[in-house]
Short mmCIF file of C-alpha atoms in Angstrom, two decimals:
data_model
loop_
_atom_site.label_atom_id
_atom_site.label_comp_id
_atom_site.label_asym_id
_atom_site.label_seq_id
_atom_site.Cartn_x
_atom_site.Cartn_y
_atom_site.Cartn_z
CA UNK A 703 0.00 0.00 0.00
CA UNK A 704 2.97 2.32 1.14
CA UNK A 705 4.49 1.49 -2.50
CA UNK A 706 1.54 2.14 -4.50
CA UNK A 707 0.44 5.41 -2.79
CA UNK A 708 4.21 6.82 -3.26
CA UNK A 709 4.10 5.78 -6.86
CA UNK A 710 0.86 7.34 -7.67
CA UNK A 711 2.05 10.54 -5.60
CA UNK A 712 4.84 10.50 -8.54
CA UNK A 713 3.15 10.56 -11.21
CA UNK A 714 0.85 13.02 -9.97
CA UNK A 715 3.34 15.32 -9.33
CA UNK A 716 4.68 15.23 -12.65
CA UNK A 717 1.40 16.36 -14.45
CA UNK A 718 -0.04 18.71 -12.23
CA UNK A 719 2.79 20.74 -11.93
CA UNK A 720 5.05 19.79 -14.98
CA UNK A 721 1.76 20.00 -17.51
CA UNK A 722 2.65 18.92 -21.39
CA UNK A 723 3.90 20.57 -23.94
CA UNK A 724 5.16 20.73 -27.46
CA UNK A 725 8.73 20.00 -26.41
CA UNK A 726 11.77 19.68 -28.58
CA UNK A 727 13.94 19.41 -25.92
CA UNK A 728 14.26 15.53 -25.89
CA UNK A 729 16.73 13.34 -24.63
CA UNK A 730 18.15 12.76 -28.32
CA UNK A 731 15.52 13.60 -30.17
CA UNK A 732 13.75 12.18 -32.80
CA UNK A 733 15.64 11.46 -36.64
CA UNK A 734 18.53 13.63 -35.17
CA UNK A 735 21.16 10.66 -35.49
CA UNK A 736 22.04 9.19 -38.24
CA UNK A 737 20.72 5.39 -39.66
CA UNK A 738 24.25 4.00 -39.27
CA UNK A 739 24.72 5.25 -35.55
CA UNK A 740 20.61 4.50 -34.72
CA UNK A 741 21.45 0.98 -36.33
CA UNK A 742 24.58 0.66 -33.92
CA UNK A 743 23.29 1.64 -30.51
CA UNK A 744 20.34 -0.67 -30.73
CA UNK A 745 22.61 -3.63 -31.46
CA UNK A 746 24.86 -2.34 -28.72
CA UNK A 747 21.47 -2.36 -26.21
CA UNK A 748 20.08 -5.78 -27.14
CA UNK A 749 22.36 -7.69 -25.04
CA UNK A 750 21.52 -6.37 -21.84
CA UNK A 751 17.58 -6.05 -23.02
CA UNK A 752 17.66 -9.61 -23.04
CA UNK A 753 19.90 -10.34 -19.67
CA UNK A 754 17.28 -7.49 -18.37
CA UNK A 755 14.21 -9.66 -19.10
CA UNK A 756 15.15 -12.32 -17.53
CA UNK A 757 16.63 -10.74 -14.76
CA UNK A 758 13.14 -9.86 -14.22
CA UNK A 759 11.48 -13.08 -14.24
CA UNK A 760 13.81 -14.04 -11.89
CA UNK A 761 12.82 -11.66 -9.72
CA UNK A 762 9.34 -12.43 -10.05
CA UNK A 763 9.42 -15.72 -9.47
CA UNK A 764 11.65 -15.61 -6.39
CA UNK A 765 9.32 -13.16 -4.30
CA UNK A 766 6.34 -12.07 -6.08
CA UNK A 767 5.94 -9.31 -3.69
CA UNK A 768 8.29 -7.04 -5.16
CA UNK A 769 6.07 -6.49 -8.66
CA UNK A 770 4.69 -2.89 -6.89
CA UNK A 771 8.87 -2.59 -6.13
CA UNK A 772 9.51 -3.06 -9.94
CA UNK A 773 6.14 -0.55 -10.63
CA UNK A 774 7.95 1.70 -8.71
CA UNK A 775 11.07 2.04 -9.58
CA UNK A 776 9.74 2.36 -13.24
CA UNK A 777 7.41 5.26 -12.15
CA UNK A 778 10.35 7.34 -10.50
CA UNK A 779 12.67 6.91 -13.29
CA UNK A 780 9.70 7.75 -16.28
CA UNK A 781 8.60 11.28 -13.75
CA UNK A 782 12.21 12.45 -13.00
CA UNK A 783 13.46 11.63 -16.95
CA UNK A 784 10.84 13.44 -17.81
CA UNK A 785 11.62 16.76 -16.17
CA UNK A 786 13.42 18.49 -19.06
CA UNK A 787 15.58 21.45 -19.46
CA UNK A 788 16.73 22.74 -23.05
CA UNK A 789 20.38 22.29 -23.46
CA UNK A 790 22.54 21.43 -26.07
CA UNK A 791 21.20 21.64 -29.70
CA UNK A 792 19.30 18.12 -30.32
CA UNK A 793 19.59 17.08 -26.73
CA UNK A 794 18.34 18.05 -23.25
CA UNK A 795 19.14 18.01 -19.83
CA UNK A 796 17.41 16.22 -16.99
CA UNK A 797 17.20 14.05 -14.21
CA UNK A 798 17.14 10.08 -15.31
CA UNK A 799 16.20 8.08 -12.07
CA UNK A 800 17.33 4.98 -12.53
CA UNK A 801 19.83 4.75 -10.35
CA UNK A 802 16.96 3.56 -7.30
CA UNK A 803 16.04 0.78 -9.87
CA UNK A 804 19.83 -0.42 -10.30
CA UNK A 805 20.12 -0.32 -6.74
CA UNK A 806 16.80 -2.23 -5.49
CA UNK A 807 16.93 -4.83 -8.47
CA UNK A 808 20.70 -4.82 -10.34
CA UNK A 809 21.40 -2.88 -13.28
CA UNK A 810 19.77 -5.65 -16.05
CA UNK A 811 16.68 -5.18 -14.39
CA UNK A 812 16.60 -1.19 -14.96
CA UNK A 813 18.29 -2.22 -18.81
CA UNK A 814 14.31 -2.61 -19.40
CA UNK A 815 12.57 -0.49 -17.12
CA UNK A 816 14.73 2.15 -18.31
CA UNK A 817 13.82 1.01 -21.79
CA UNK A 818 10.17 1.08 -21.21
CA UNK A 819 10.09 4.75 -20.12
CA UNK A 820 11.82 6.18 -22.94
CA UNK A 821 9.56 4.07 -24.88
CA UNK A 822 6.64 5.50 -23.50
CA UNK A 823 8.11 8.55 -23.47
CA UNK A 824 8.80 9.15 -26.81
CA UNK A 825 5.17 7.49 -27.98
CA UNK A 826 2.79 9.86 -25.18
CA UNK A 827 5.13 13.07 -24.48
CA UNK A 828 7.27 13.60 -27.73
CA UNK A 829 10.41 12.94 -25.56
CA UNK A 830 13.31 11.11 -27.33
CA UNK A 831 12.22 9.09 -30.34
CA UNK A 832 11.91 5.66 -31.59
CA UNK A 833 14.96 5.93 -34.31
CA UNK A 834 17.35 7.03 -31.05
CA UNK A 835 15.69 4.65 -28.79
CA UNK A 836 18.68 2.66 -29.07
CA UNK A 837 21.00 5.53 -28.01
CA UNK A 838 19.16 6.84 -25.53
CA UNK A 839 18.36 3.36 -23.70
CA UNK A 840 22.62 2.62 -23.78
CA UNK A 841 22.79 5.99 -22.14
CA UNK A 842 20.30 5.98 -19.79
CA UNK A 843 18.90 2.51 -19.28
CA UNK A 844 22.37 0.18 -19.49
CA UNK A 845 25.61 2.63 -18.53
CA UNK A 846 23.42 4.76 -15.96
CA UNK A 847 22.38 1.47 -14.22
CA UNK A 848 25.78 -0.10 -13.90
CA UNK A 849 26.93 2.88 -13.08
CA UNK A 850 24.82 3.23 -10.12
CA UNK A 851 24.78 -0.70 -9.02
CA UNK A 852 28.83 -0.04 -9.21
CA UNK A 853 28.80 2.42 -6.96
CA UNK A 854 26.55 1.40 -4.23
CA UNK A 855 28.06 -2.56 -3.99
CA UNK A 856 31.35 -0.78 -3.77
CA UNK A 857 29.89 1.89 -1.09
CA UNK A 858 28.39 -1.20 0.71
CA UNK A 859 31.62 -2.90 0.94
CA UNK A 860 33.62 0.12 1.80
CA UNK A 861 31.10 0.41 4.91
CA UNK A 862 30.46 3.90 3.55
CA UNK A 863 26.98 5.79 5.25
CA UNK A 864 24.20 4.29 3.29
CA UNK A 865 22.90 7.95 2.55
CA UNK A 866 26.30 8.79 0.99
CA UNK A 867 26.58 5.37 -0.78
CA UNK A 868 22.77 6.17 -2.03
CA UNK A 869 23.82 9.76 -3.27
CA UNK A 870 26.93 8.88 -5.13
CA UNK A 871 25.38 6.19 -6.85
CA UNK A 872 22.40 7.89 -7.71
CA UNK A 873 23.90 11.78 -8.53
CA UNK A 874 27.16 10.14 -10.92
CA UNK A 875 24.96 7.44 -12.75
CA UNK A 876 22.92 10.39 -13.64
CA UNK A 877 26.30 11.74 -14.58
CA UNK A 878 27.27 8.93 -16.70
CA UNK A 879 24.52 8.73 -18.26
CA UNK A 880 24.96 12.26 -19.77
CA UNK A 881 28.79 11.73 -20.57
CA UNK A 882 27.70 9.19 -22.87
CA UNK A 883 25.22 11.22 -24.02
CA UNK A 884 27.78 13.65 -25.40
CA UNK A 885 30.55 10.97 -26.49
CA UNK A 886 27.11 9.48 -28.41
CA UNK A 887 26.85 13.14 -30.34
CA UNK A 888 30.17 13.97 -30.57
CA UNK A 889 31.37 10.80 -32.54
CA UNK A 890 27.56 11.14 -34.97
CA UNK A 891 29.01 14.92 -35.04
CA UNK A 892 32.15 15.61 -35.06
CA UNK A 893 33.80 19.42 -35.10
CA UNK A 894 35.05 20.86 -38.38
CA UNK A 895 38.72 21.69 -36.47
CA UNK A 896 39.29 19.20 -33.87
CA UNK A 897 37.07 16.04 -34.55
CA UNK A 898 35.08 13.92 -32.03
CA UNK A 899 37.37 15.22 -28.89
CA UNK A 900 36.50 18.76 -29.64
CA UNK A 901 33.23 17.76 -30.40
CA UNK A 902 32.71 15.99 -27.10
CA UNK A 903 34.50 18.72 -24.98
CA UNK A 904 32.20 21.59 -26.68
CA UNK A 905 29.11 18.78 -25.39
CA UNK A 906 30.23 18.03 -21.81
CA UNK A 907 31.14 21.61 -20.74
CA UNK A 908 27.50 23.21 -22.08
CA UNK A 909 25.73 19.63 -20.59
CA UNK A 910 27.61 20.79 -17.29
CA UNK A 911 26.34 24.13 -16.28
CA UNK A 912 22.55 22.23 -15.98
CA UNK A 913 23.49 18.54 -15.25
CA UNK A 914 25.68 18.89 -11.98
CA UNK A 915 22.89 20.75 -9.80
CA UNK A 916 20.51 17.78 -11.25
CA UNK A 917 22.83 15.20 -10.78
CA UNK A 918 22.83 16.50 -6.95
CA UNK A 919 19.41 16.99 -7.12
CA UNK A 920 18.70 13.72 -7.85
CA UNK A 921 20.94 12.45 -5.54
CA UNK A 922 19.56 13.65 -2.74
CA UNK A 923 15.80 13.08 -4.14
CA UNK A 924 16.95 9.30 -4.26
CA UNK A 925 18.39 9.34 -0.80
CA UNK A 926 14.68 10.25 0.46
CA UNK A 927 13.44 7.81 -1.36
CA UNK A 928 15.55 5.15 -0.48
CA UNK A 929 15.16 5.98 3.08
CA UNK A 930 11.66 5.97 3.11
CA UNK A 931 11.69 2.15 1.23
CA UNK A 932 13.50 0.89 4.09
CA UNK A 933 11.61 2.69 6.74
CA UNK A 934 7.93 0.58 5.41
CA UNK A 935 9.89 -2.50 3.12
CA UNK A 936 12.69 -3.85 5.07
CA UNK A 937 11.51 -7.41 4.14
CA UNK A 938 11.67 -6.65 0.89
CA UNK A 939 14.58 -5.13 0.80
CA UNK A 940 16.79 -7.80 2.56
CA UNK A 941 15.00 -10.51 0.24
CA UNK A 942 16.68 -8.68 -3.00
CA UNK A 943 19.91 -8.32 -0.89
CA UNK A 944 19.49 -4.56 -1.13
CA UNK A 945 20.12 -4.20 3.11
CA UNK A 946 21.04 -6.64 6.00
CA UNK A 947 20.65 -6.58 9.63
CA UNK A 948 24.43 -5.94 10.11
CA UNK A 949 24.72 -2.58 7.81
#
C-alpha cells in the first residue's frame, strides 16, 4: 500500500505541476542521429535487453511481492526523466532516475525499465524518439544502471553511510549517463577543427552548467526515497539483498 500510494504521488506530481507541452527538448531527439549510428546503438542495447528480461522473471518468481517494487522504480525513473531542461542543440538536460532501480533490483533489471520509459516517453510526451531509442536506452537505461549498481556494492563494501553510498550512486549514474550522451553526439558529429574530442568537450562543458545541480538533485531526491523504502519495506529489501541486519 505504502508502494503504490508513493508511486501514484509520482506521477501526480509530474502532471499537475510539470503540464505537457510541445517540447523539442528531448533526450536525443527524434531522426537527429544518423541510420548508421541509430542501427549501432540498438545492437549495442540488445544484449543487456535480453539479460534485463530475464533478470526480471527471476525476480518475479523468487518473491512475487516485489512487482509494486519493480512498478515503482519504473514510475520514479519515467517522472524524473521526464523533467526536461533545453540544453545542447538536439539534446536536453534532466534528471534520469534509474539509479533507485539499479540499486533495489541490479542494473539488467533497470536495462528494461529504463527502456520502457523512454519508450513510453517518446510514444505519449514527444520525448526522445523511436529511431534514437537505441542511443538513448545505452545511455540511460544500461551505462546509468551499472553505473549506479557499481557504486553502491562498492559503497556497501567500503562500509560507507548508506545515505552517501545512495547519493553517489544515484547523482554520478545520472552523470554517466549524460557523458555518454555527449561521447554518443560527438562521434555522430564531429567538429570541423578538432574532430570527435572537440566535439565531445564543446558537449560536456554546455551539458555541465545544468546537469551537476541535477545530478545532486537527484541524488539527494533518491536518498529520500531510499530511506523511506527501508523505513515501510525492510523485508523486501533484505529478500533482493538490497540491506542486511548488520549494515
Amino acid at each position: 500500500m505504502h508502494l503504490r500510494i508513493l508511486a501514484l504521488l509520482l506521477l501526480f506530481t509530474y502532471f499537475m505541476i510539470f503540464p505537457q507541452q510541445n517540447a523539442w527538448a528531448m533526450h536525443i531527439m527524434e531522426g537527429f542521429l544518423p541510420v548508421g549510428w541509430c542501427v549501432f546503438w540498438y545492437v549495442l542495447s540488445l544484449p543487456f535487453l535480453i539479460v534485463g528480461i530475464l533478470s526480471i522473471q527471476k525476480v518475479v518468481k523468487a518473491s512475487p511481492g516485489t512487482k509494486m517494487l519493480l512498478g515503482l522504480a519504473g514510475a520514479f525513473a519515467f517522472v524524473l526523466s521526464a523533467l526536461k531542461l533545453p540544453s545542447v542543440s538536439g539534446s536536453c538536460s534532466h534528471p534520469t532516475g534509474v539509479g533507485l532501480g539499479a540499486m533495489l533490483f541490479g542494473p539488467a533489471v533497470m536495462s528494461v525499465l529504463g527502456c520502457i520509459v523512454l519508450l513510453f516517453q517518446a510514444l505519449l510526451l514527444a520525448h526522445g524518439g523511436l529511431t534514437t531509442l537505441g542511443a538513448n536506452t545505452f545511455s540511460m537505461a544500461v551505462v546509468g544502471p551499472l553505473v549506479a549498481y557499481g557504486l553502491f556494492r562498492a559503497g556497501q563494501r567500503l562500509g560507507l553511510p548508506r545515505w552517501l553510498t545512495v547519493f553517489l550512486a544515484a547523482s554520478l549514474a545520472d552523470l554517466a549517463t549524460y557523458v555518454t550522451t555527449a561521447i554518443q553526439l560527438a562521434v555522430a558529429f564531429p567538429a570541423p577543427v578538432g574532430g570527435v574530442v572537440q566535439s565531445l568537450v564543446e558537449f560536456l562543458v554546455v551539458f555541465a552548467f545544468t546537469q551537476v545541480p541535477l545530478a545532486i538533485s537527484e541524488g539527494l531526491l533518491t536518498v529520500v526515497i531510499f530511506n523511506f523504502l527501508v523505513a515501510h519495506n525492510w523485508q523486501q529489501l533484505e529478500e533482493l539483498r538490497v540491506v542486511s541486519r548488520e549494515v
